[in-house]
């Protein structure tokens, strides 16, 4: 598997420390994820294809509405880092974003979407760990996710990252997870 920055279709070799053994075991049984790479505005067709591979119900859980437009994708890119997980055939399987859109120093917001056919294979967990590791290296101390309280898979994923604090907001939860105790790297988050 490869991940990192690069032109579409290219990545850099995965670092061992970016993949936790439990995620690796999940992917070994059926390794559909071949590449994790940074996204750019030119990747809108891939993002659109990914979202079309998601049910309306899952789009509402992630976005609060049944569909997204190019402007939504542009906002993600503008406000943080976005990565796309691609299969061996180059098709998008998942996308994760992390950025300081909560306006709280050291706190980054997480966004995650996995195509329906590829859920429960560890792809979302792997991408979340990748994004959390990146954010921590840039100085973030807390990962936040605003999700529907009924989104059990996301709540389980966040719990695997570490102890989480949940704050109810109507039918949603603001979930906060501390990003490690080691000093953060150099950066602006």
Coordinates of N, CA and C in Angstrom, one line a residue, residues 2-182:
X2 N 0.4 2.3 -0.7 CA 1.1 3.5 -0.7 C 0.2 4.6 -0.2
X3 N 0.9 5.7 0.4 CA 0.1 6.9 0.7 C 1.0 8.1 0.7
X4 N 0.4 9.2 0.7 CA 1.1 10.5 0.7 C 0.7 11.5 -0.3
X5 N 1.6 12.4 -0.5 CA 1.3 13.5 -1.5 C 1.8 13.0 -2.9
X6 N 1.2 13.6 -3.9 CA 1.7 13.3 -5.2 C 0.6 13.5 -6.2
X7 N 1.0 13.5 -7.5 CA 0.0 13.7 -8.5 C -1.0 12.6 -8.5
X8 N -2.2 12.8 -9.1 CA -3.2 11.8 -9.2 C -2.6 10.4 -9.6
X9 N -3.0 9.4 -8.9 CA -2.5 8.1 -9.3 C -1.2 7.7 -8.6
X10 N -0.5 8.6 -8.0 CA 0.8 8.3 -7.3 C 0.7 8.6 -5.9
X11 N 1.5 7.9 -5.1 CA 1.6 8.1 -3.7 C 3.0 7.9 -3.3
X12 N 3.3 7.9 -2.0 CA 4.6 7.6 -1.5 C 4.5 6.3 -0.7
X13 N 5.6 5.6 -0.4 CA 5.5 4.4 0.4 C 4.9 4.7 1.7
X14 N 4.0 3.7 2.2 CA 3.4 3.9 3.5 C 4.5 3.7 4.6
X15 N 4.4 4.5 5.7 CA 5.2 4.3 6.8 C 4.6 3.3 7.8
X16 N 5.4 2.5 8.3 CA 4.9 1.4 9.2 C 4.2 2.0 10.4
X17 N 4.7 3.1 10.9 CA 4.0 3.6 12.1 C 2.7 4.2 11.8
X18 N 2.3 4.5 10.6 CA 1.0 5.1 10.2 C -0.1 4.0 10.2
X19 N 0.3 2.7 10.2 CA -0.7 1.7 10.2 C -0.6 0.9 11.5
X20 N -1.7 0.9 12.2 CA -1.7 0.1 13.5 C -2.0 -1.4 13.1
X21 N -1.4 -2.3 13.9 CA -1.5 -3.7 13.5 C -3.0 -4.2 13.4
X22 N -3.9 -3.7 14.2 CA -5.3 -4.2 14.0 C -5.9 -3.7 12.7
X23 N -5.5 -2.5 12.2 CA -6.0 -2.1 10.9 C -5.4 -2.9 9.8
X24 N -4.1 -3.2 9.9 CA -3.4 -4.0 9.0 C -4.0 -5.4 8.8
X25 N -4.4 -6.0 10.0 CA -5.0 -7.3 10.0 C -6.4 -7.3 9.2
X26 N -7.1 -6.2 9.4 CA -8.4 -6.1 8.7 C -8.2 -6.0 7.2
X27 N -7.2 -5.3 6.8 CA -6.9 -5.1 5.4 C -6.3 -6.3 4.7
X28 N -5.6 -7.2 5.4 CA -4.9 -8.3 4.8 C -6.0 -9.3 4.3
X29 N -7.1 -9.5 5.0 CA -8.1 -10.4 4.5 C -8.7 -10.1 3.2
X30 N -8.9 -8.8 2.9 CA -9.4 -8.4 1.6 C -8.8 -7.0 1.4
X31 N -7.7 -6.9 0.8 CA -7.0 -5.6 0.7 C -7.4 -4.8 -0.5
X32 N -8.6 -4.1 -0.4 CA -9.1 -3.3 -1.5 C -8.3 -2.0 -1.7
X33 N -7.8 -1.5 -0.6 CA -7.1 -0.2 -0.6 C -5.7 -0.3 -1.0
X34 N -5.4 0.4 -2.1 CA -4.0 0.3 -2.7 C -3.2 1.6 -2.4
X35 N -3.9 2.8 -2.4 CA -3.2 4.0 -2.3 C -4.0 5.0 -1.5
X36 N -3.3 5.8 -0.6 CA -3.8 6.9 0.1 C -3.0 8.1 -0.4
X37 N -3.7 9.1 -1.0 CA -3.0 10.3 -1.5 C -3.7 11.6 -1.2
X38 N -3.0 12.7 -1.1 CA -3.6 14.0 -1.0 C -4.5 14.3 -2.1
X39 N -5.6 15.0 -1.9 CA -6.5 15.4 -2.9 C -6.3 16.8 -3.3
X40 N -6.7 17.1 -4.5 CA -6.6 18.5 -5.0 C -7.9 18.8 -5.7
X41 N -8.1 20.1 -6.2 CA -9.3 20.5 -6.9 C -9.5 19.6 -8.1
X42 N -8.5 19.2 -8.7 CA -8.6 18.3 -9.9 C -9.2 17.0 -9.6
X43 N -9.3 16.6 -8.3 CA -9.9 15.3 -8.0 C -11.4 15.4 -7.8
X44 N -12.1 16.5 -8.1 CA -13.5 16.5 -8.0 C -14.2 15.3 -8.7
X45 N -13.8 14.9 -9.9 CA -14.5 13.7 -10.5 C -14.4 12.5 -9.6
X46 N -13.2 12.3 -8.9 CA -13.1 11.1 -8.0 C -14.0 11.3 -6.8
X47 N -14.0 12.5 -6.2 CA -14.9 12.7 -5.1 C -16.3 12.5 -5.4
X48 N -16.7 13.0 -6.6 CA -18.1 12.8 -7.1 C -18.4 11.4 -7.3
X49 N -17.5 10.6 -7.9 CA -17.7 9.2 -8.1 C -17.9 8.5 -6.7
X50 N -17.0 8.8 -5.7 CA -17.1 8.2 -4.4 C -18.5 8.5 -3.8
X51 N -18.9 9.7 -3.9 CA -20.2 10.1 -3.2 C -21.4 9.4 -4.0
X52 N -21.3 9.2 -5.3 CA -22.3 8.4 -6.0 C -22.3 7.0 -5.6
X53 N -21.2 6.5 -5.0 CA -21.2 5.1 -4.5 C -21.7 4.9 -3.1
X54 N -22.2 6.0 -2.6 CA -22.7 6.0 -1.2 C -24.3 6.2 -1.2
X55 N -24.9 5.4 -0.3 CA -26.4 5.5 -0.2 C -26.8 6.9 0.3
X56 N -28.0 7.3 0.0 CA -28.5 8.6 0.4 C -28.5 8.6 2.0
X57 N -28.8 7.5 2.6 CA -28.8 7.5 4.1 C -27.4 7.8 4.6
X58 N -26.3 7.2 4.0 CA -25.0 7.5 4.5 C -24.5 8.9 4.1
X59 N -25.0 9.4 3.0 CA -24.6 10.8 2.7 C -25.2 11.7 3.7
X60 N -26.4 11.5 4.1 CA -27.1 12.3 5.1 C -26.4 12.2 6.4
X61 N -25.9 11.0 6.8 CA -25.1 10.9 8.1 C -23.9 11.7 8.0
X62 N -23.2 11.7 6.8 CA -21.9 12.5 6.7 C -22.1 13.9 6.5
X63 N -23.0 14.3 5.5 CA -23.1 15.7 5.0 C -24.3 16.4 5.5
X64 N -25.3 15.7 6.1 CA -26.5 16.3 6.5 C -27.5 16.5 5.4
X65 N -27.2 16.0 4.2 CA -28.0 16.1 3.0 C -27.7 14.9 2.1
X66 N -28.5 14.6 1.1 CA -28.3 13.4 0.3 C -27.2 13.6 -0.8
X67 N -26.7 14.8 -1.0 CA -25.7 14.9 -2.0 C -24.7 16.1 -1.8
X68 N -23.6 16.1 -2.5 CA -22.7 17.2 -2.4 C -22.4 17.7 -3.8
X69 N -21.9 18.9 -3.8 CA -21.5 19.6 -5.1 C -20.0 20.0 -5.0
X70 N -19.5 20.4 -6.2 CA -18.1 20.7 -6.3 C -17.7 21.8 -5.2
X71 N -18.6 22.7 -4.9 CA -18.3 23.7 -4.0 C -18.0 23.2 -2.6
X72 N -18.8 22.1 -2.2 CA -18.5 21.4 -0.9 C -17.1 20.9 -0.9
X73 N -16.7 20.2 -1.9 CA -15.4 19.6 -2.0 C -14.3 20.7 -2.0
X74 N -14.5 21.8 -2.7 CA -13.6 22.9 -2.7 C -13.4 23.5 -1.3
X75 N -14.5 23.6 -0.5 CA -14.4 24.1 0.9 C -13.6 23.2 1.7
X76 N -13.7 21.8 1.6 CA -12.9 20.9 2.3 C -11.4 21.2 2.0
X77 N -11.1 21.3 0.8 CA -9.7 21.6 0.4 C -9.2 22.9 0.9
X78 N -10.0 23.9 0.9 CA -9.7 25.2 1.4 C -9.4 25.3 2.9
X79 N -10.1 24.5 3.7 CA -10.1 24.6 5.1 C -9.2 23.5 5.8
X80 N -8.6 22.6 5.0 CA -7.8 21.6 5.7 C -7.1 20.7 4.7
X81 N -6.8 19.5 5.2 CA -6.2 18.5 4.3 C -7.2 17.4 4.0
X82 N -7.1 16.9 2.8 CA -8.0 15.9 2.3 C -7.2 14.8 1.6
X83 N -7.6 13.6 1.9 CA -6.9 12.4 1.3 C -8.0 11.5 0.7
X84 N -7.6 10.9 -0.4 CA -8.5 9.9 -1.1 C -7.9 8.6 -1.0
X85 N -8.7 7.6 -0.7 CA -8.2 6.2 -0.7 C -8.7 5.5 -1.9
X86 N -7.7 5.0 -2.7 CA -8.1 4.4 -4.0 C -7.8 2.9 -4.0
X87 N -8.7 2.2 -4.8 CA -8.5 0.8 -4.9 C -7.4 0.5 -6.0
X88 N -7.0 -0.7 -6.2 CA -6.0 -1.1 -7.1 C -6.4 -0.7 -8.6
X89 N -7.7 -0.6 -8.8 CA -8.2 -0.2 -10.1 C -8.3 1.3 -10.3
X90 N -7.9 2.1 -9.3 CA -7.9 3.5 -9.3 C -9.2 4.2 -8.9
X91 N -10.2 3.3 -8.6 CA -11.5 3.9 -8.2 C -11.5 4.3 -6.7
X92 N -12.2 5.4 -6.4 CA -12.2 5.9 -5.0 C -13.0 5.0 -4.1
X93 N -12.4 4.7 -3.0 CA -13.1 3.9 -2.0 C -13.5 4.7 -0.8
X94 N -12.8 5.8 -0.5 CA -13.0 6.5 0.7 C -12.3 7.9 0.6
X95 N -12.7 8.8 1.5 CA -12.1 10.1 1.6 C -12.1 10.6 3.0
X96 N -11.1 11.2 3.5 CA -11.0 11.7 4.8 C -10.5 13.1 4.8
X97 N -11.0 14.0 5.7 CA -10.5 15.3 5.7 C -10.3 15.7 7.2
X98 N -9.3 16.6 7.4 CA -9.1 17.1 8.8 C -8.6 18.5 8.6
X99 N -9.1 19.4 9.5 CA -8.7 20.8 9.4 C -9.2 21.6 10.6
X100 N -8.6 22.7 10.8 CA -8.9 23.5 12.0 C -10.2 24.4 11.8
X101 N -11.3 23.8 11.3 CA -12.5 24.6 11.0 C -13.3 24.9 12.3
X102 N -12.9 24.3 13.4 CA -13.7 24.5 14.6 C -13.3 25.8 15.3
X103 N -12.3 26.5 14.8 CA -11.8 27.8 15.3 C -11.3 27.7 16.8
X104 N -10.9 26.5 17.2 CA -10.3 26.3 18.5 C -8.8 25.9 18.3
X105 N -7.9 26.6 18.9 CA -6.5 26.3 18.7 C -6.2 24.9 19.1
X106 N -5.5 24.1 18.2 CA -5.1 22.8 18.5 C -6.2 21.7 18.3
X107 N -7.4 22.1 17.9 CA -8.5 21.2 17.7 C -8.8 21.1 16.2
X108 N -8.9 19.9 15.6 CA -9.1 19.7 14.2 C -10.4 18.9 14.1
X109 N -11.1 19.2 13.0 CA -12.4 18.5 12.7 C -12.1 17.4 11.7
X110 N -12.7 16.2 11.9 CA -12.6 15.1 11.1 C -13.8 14.9 10.2
X111 N -13.6 14.6 8.9 CA -14.7 14.2 8.0 C -14.3 12.9 7.4
X112 N -15.2 12.0 7.3 CA -14.9 10.7 6.7 C -16.1 10.2 5.9
X113 N -15.8 9.6 4.7 CA -16.8 9.0 3.9 C -16.2 7.7 3.2
X114 N -16.8 6.6 3.4 CA -16.4 5.4 2.8 C -17.6 4.9 2.0
X115 N -17.2 4.5 0.7 CA -18.3 3.9 -0.2 C -19.0 2.8 0.5
X116 N -20.3 2.7 0.3 CA -21.1 1.6 1.0 C -20.5 0.2 0.8
X117 N -20.1 -0.1 -0.4 CA -19.6 -1.5 -0.6 C -18.3 -1.8 0.0
X118 N -17.6 -0.8 0.6 CA -16.3 -1.0 1.2 C -16.2 -0.7 2.7
X119 N -17.4 -0.5 3.3 CA -17.5 -0.3 4.7 C -17.2 -1.5 5.5
X120 N -16.8 -1.4 6.7 CA -16.5 -2.5 7.7 C -15.3 -3.3 7.2
X121 N -14.4 -2.7 6.5 CA -13.1 -3.4 6.1 C -11.9 -2.8 6.7
X122 N -12.1 -1.8 7.5 CA -10.9 -1.1 8.1 C -10.4 0.0 7.4
X123 N -11.0 0.4 6.2 CA -10.5 1.5 5.4 C -10.7 2.8 6.1
X124 N -11.9 3.0 6.7 CA -12.2 4.3 7.4 C -11.3 4.4 8.6
X125 N -11.0 3.3 9.3 CA -10.1 3.3 10.5 C -8.7 3.7 10.0
X126 N -8.2 3.1 9.0 CA -6.9 3.4 8.5 C -6.8 4.9 8.1
X127 N -7.8 5.4 7.3 CA -7.7 6.8 6.9 C -7.8 7.7 8.1
X128 N -8.6 7.4 9.0 CA -8.8 8.2 10.2 C -7.4 8.3 11.0
X129 N -6.8 7.1 11.2 CA -5.5 7.2 11.9 C -4.5 8.0 11.1
X130 N -4.5 7.9 9.7 CA -3.6 8.6 8.9 C -3.8 10.1 9.1
X131 N -5.1 10.6 9.1 CA -5.4 12.0 9.3 C -5.1 12.5 10.7
X132 N -5.4 11.6 11.7 CA -5.1 12.0 13.1 C -3.6 12.1 13.3
X133 N -2.8 11.2 12.7 CA -1.3 11.3 12.8 C -0.8 12.5 12.2
X134 N -1.3 12.9 11.0 CA -0.9 14.1 10.3 C -1.2 15.3 11.1
X135 N -2.4 15.4 11.6 CA -2.8 16.6 12.4 C -2.0 16.7 13.7
X136 N -1.7 15.6 14.3 CA -0.9 15.6 15.6 C 0.5 16.1 15.2
X137 N 1.1 15.6 14.1 CA 2.4 16.1 13.7 C 2.5 17.6 13.4
X138 N 1.3 18.2 13.0 CA 1.3 19.6 12.8 C 0.9 20.4 14.0
X139 N 0.7 19.8 15.1 CA 0.5 20.5 16.4 C -0.9 20.3 17.0
X140 N -1.8 19.6 16.4 CA -3.1 19.4 16.9 C -3.0 18.6 18.2
X141 N -3.9 18.9 19.1 CA -3.9 18.0 20.3 C -5.3 17.3 20.5
X142 N -6.3 17.7 19.7 CA -7.6 17.1 19.8 C -8.2 16.9 18.5
X143 N -8.8 15.8 18.2 CA -9.6 15.5 17.0 C -11.1 15.6 17.4
X144 N -11.8 16.3 16.6 CA -13.3 16.5 16.9 C -14.1 16.0 15.7
X145 N -15.2 15.3 16.0 CA -16.1 14.9 14.9 C -17.5 15.2 15.4
X146 N -18.2 15.8 14.5 CA -19.6 16.1 14.7 C -20.4 15.1 13.9
X147 N -21.2 14.3 14.6 CA -21.8 13.2 13.9 C -23.2 12.9 14.5
X148 N -24.1 12.3 13.7 CA -25.4 11.9 14.2 C -25.2 10.9 15.3
X149 N -26.0 11.1 16.4 CA -25.9 10.2 17.6 C -26.2 8.7 17.2
X150 N -26.8 8.5 16.1 CA -27.1 7.1 15.7 C -26.0 6.5 14.8
X151 N -25.0 7.3 14.5 CA -23.9 6.8 13.6 C -22.9 5.9 14.4
X152 N -23.4 4.7 14.8 CA -22.7 3.8 15.6 C -21.3 3.4 15.0
X153 N -21.2 3.2 13.7 CA -19.8 2.8 13.2 C -18.8 4.0 13.4
X154 N -19.2 5.2 13.3 CA -18.3 6.3 13.5 C -18.0 6.5 15.0
X155 N -18.9 6.3 15.8 CA -18.7 6.4 17.3 C -17.7 5.2 17.7
X156 N -17.9 4.0 17.1 CA -16.9 3.0 17.5 C -15.5 3.3 17.0
X157 N -15.4 3.8 15.8 CA -14.1 4.2 15.2 C -13.4 5.2 16.1
X158 N -14.2 6.2 16.5 CA -13.6 7.3 17.3 C -13.1 6.7 18.7
X159 N -13.9 5.8 19.2 CA -13.6 5.1 20.5 C -12.3 4.3 20.4
X160 N -12.0 3.8 19.2 CA -10.8 3.0 19.0 C -9.5 3.9 19.0
X161 N -9.7 5.2 18.8 CA -8.6 6.2 18.8 C -8.2 6.5 20.2
X162 N -9.1 6.3 21.2 CA -8.8 6.7 22.5 C -10.0 7.1 23.3
X163 N -9.8 7.5 24.5 CA -11.0 8.0 25.3 C -11.6 9.2 24.6
X164 N -12.9 9.1 24.5 CA -13.6 10.2 23.8 C -14.6 10.9 24.8
X165 N -14.7 12.2 24.6 CA -15.7 13.0 25.4 C -16.8 13.3 24.4
X166 N -18.1 13.0 24.8 CA -19.2 13.2 23.9 C -20.1 14.4 24.5
X167 N -20.4 15.3 23.7 CA -21.3 16.4 24.1 C -22.5 16.4 23.1
X168 N -23.7 16.2 23.7 CA -24.9 16.1 22.9 C -25.3 17.5 22.4
X169 N -25.8 17.5 21.1 CA -26.3 18.7 20.5 C -27.6 18.2 19.7
X170 N -28.7 18.1 20.4 CA -29.9 17.6 19.7 C -29.7 16.2 19.4
X171 N -29.9 15.9 18.1 CA -29.7 14.5 17.6 C -28.3 14.2 17.2
X172 N -27.4 15.1 17.5 CA -26.0 14.9 17.1 C -25.1 14.9 18.3
X173 N -23.9 14.4 18.1 CA -22.8 14.4 19.1 C -21.6 15.1 18.6
X174 N -21.0 15.9 19.5 CA -19.7 16.5 19.2 C -18.7 15.6 20.0
X175 N -17.9 14.8 19.3 CA -17.0 13.9 19.9 C -15.6 14.4 19.9
X176 N -14.9 14.4 21.0 CA -13.5 14.9 21.1 C -12.6 13.8 21.6
X177 N -11.5 13.6 20.8 CA -10.5 12.6 21.2 C -9.1 13.2 21.3
X178 N -8.5 13.0 22.4 CA -7.1 13.6 22.6 C -6.1 12.9 21.6
X179 N -5.3 13.6 21.0 CA -4.3 13.0 20.0 C -3.0 12.8 20.7
X180 N -2.9 11.8 21.5 CA -1.6 11.4 22.0 C -1.1 12.3 23.1
X181 N -0.1 11.8 23.9 CA 0.5 12.6 24.9 C 1.9 13.1 24.6
X182 N 2.4 12.6 23.4 CA 3.7 13.1 23.0 C 3.7 14.5 22.5

